[in-house]
Short mmCIF file of C-alpha atoms in Angstrom, two decimals:
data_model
loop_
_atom_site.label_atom_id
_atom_site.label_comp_id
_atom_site.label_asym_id
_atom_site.label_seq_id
_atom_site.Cartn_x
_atom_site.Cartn_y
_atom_site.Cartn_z
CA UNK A 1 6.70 5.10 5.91
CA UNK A 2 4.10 2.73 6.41
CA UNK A 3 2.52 0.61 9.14
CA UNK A 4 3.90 0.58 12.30
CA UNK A 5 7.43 0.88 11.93
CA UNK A 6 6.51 4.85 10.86
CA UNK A 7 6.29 5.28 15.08
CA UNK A 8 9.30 3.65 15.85
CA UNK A 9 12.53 4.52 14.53
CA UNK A 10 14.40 1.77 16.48
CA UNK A 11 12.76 -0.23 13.83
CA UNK A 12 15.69 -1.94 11.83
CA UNK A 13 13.93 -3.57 9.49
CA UNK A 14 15.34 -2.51 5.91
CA UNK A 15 12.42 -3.45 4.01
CA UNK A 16 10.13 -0.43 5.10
CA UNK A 17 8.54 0.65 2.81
CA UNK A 18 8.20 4.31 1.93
CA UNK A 19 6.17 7.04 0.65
CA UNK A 20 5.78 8.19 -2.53
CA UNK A 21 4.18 4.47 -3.24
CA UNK A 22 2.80 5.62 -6.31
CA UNK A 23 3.92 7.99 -9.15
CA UNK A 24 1.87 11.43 -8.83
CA UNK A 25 0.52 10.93 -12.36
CA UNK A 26 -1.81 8.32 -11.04
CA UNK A 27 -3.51 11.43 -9.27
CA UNK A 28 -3.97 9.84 -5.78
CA UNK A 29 -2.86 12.00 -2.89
CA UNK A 30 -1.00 11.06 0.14
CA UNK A 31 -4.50 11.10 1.90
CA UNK A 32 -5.44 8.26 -1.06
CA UNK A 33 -7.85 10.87 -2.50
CA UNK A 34 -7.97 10.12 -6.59
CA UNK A 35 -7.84 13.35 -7.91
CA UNK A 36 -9.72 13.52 -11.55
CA UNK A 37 -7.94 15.15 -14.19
CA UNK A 38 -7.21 14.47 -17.96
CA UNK A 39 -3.75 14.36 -19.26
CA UNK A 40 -2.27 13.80 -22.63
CA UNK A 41 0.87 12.57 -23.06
CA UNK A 42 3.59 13.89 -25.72
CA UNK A 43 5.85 11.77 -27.76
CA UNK A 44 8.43 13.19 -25.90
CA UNK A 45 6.89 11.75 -22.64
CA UNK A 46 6.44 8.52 -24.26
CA UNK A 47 9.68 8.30 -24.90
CA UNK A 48 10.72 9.05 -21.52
CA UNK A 49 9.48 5.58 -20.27
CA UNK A 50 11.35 4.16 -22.58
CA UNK A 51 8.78 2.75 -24.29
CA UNK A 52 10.00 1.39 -27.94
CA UNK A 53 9.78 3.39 -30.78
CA UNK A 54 7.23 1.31 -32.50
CA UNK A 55 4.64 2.41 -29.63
CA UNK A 56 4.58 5.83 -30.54
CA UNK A 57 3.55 5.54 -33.87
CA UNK A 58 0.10 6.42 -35.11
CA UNK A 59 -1.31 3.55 -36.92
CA UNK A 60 -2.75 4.72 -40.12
CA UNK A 61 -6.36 3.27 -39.84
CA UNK A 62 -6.39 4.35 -36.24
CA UNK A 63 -10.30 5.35 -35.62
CA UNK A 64 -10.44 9.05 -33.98
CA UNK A 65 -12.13 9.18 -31.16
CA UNK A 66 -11.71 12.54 -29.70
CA UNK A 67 -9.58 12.49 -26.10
CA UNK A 68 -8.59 9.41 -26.83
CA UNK A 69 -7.05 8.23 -29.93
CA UNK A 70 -6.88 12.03 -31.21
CA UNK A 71 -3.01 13.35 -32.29
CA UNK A 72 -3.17 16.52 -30.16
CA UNK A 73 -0.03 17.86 -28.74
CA UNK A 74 0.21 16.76 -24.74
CA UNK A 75 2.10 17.93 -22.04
CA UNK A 76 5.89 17.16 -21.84
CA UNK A 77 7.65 15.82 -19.01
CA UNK A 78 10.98 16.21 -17.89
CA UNK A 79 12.49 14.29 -14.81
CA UNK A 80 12.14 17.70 -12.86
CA UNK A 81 8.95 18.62 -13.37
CA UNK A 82 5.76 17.55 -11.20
CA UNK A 83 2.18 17.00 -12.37
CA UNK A 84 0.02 20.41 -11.82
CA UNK A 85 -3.16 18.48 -10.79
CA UNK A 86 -0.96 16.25 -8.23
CA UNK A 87 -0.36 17.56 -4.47
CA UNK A 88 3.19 16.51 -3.35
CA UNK A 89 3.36 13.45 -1.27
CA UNK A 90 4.55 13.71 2.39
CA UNK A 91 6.36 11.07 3.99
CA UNK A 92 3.20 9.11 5.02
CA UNK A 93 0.03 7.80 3.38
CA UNK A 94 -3.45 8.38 5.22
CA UNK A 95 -7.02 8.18 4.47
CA UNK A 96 -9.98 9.16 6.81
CA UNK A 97 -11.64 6.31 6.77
CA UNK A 98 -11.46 5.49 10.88
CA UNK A 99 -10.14 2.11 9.85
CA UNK A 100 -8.41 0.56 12.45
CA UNK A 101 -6.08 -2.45 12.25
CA UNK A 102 -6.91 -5.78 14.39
CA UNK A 103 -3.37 -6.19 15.04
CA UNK A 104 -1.49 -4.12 17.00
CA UNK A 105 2.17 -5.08 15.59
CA UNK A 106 3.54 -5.33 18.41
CA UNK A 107 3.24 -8.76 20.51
CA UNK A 108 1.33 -8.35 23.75
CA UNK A 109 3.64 -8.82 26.88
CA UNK A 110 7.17 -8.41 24.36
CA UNK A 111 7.34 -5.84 22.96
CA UNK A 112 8.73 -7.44 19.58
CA UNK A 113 6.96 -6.61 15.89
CA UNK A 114 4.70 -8.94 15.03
CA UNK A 115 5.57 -10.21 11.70
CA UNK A 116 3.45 -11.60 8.88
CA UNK A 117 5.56 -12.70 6.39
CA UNK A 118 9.15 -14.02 6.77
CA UNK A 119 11.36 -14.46 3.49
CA UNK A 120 15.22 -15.04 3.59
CA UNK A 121 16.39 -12.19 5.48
CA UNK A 122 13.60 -10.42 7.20
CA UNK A 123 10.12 -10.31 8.62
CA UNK A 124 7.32 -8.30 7.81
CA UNK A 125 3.82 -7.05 8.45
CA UNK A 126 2.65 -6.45 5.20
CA UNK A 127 -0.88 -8.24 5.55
CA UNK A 128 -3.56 -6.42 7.45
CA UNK A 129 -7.07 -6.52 8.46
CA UNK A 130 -8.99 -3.21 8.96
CA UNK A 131 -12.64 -2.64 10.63
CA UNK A 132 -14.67 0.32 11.05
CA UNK A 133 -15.05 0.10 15.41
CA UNK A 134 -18.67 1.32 16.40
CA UNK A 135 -18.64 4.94 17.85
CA UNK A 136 -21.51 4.07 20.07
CA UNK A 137 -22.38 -0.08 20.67
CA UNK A 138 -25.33 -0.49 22.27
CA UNK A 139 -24.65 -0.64 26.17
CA UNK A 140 -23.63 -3.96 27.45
CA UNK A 141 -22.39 -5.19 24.11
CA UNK A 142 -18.42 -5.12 23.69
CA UNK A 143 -16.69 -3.48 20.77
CA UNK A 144 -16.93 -4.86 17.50
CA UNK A 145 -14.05 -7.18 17.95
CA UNK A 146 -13.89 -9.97 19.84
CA UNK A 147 -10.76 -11.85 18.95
CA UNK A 148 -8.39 -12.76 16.40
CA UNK A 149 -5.58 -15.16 15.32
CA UNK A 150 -2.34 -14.32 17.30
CA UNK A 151 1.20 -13.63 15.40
CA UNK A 152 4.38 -14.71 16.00
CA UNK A 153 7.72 -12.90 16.17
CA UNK A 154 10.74 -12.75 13.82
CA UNK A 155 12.76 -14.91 16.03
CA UNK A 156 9.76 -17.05 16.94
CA UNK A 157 9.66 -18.20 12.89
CA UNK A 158 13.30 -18.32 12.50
CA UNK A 159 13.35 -21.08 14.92
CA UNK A 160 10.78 -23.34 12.78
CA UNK A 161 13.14 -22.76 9.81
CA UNK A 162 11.44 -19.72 8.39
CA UNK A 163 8.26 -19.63 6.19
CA UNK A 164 7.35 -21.62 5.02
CA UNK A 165 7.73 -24.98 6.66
CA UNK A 166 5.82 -28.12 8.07
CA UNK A 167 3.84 -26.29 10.68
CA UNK A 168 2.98 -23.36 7.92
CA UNK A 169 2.56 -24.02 4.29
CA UNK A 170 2.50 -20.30 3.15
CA UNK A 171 5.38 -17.45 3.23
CA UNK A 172 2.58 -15.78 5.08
CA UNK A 173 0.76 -16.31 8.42
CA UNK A 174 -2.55 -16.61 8.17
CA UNK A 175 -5.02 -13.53 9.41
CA UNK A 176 -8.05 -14.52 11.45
CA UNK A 177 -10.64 -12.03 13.45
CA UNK A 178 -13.89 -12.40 14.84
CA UNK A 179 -16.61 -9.45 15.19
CA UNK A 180 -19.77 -9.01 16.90
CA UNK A 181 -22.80 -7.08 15.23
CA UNK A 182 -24.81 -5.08 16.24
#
């Protein structure tokens, strides 16, 4: 799962999203690593993704250019095999990046999820903002945030009418921070 509903299970928001995001062909891990690796693709495989038959055809005056438009035989697919070059995906995405997200989402003081987006049945966070906080500011200076936008609750935007409406012109809230530098 993503965000911060992947902490709390009392989450009931049936819009989480979860992991794999991304088909293991693309060659990005879990820890959203690309992993390099050449693959050719068969007519069978093609054919899996239903492409029409049209789009597997050779075109006669088709320039060679070798690993590209060559008519080697690639690897077939079937629905239960996995991608040698591609680790499996576990049931969360990471990176090691030491991002950190300027919301919390969760509102101060309520303990509700802060939401950032609010369509006809649910709210959201699906917008973020992520920094890099110093390891070691120079003393006396504060962290590298110093304030941001607040959020609003589910509830809070069901009782304007949902998004959006006259107070906010956008099916998403607006994202805001403010850093110092060093």
């Amino acid at each position: 799962m993503l965000s911060w509903y992947s902490q709390h299970p009392e989450n009931t928001n049936p819009y989480t999203l979860y992991a794999p995001l991304w088909h293991s062909s693309l060659g990005v891990t879990g820890m959203c690593q690309y992993t390099p690796s050449k693959l050719q693709y068969s007519h069978a495989f093609l054919l899996q993704l239903r492409l029409c038959q049209a789009a597997c055809v050779r075109p006669a005056d088709l320039i060679f250019i070798p690993d590209v438009t060559d008519n080697t035989p690639g690897l077939t697919i079937n629905s239960e095999m996995n991608f040698p070059h591609a680790p499996s995906m576990g049931p969360t995405i990471c990176h090691g990046l030491g991002l950190s997200s300027v919301y919390q989402h969760v509102l101060p003081g309520l303990g509700q999820p802060e939401v950032t987006t609010l369509h006809s049945e649910a709210g959201a966070t699906v917008d973020y903002i992520f920094y890099t906080p110093r390891r070691d500011p120079p003393s006396g200076d504060p962290k590298g945030l110093t304030g941001y936008l607040s959020l609003l609750s589910e509830a809070d935007l069901w009782s304007m009418a949902g998004l959006p409406n006259q107070h906010f012109p956008s099916d998403h809230l607006s994202l805001l921070a403010r850093f110092k530098a060093w």
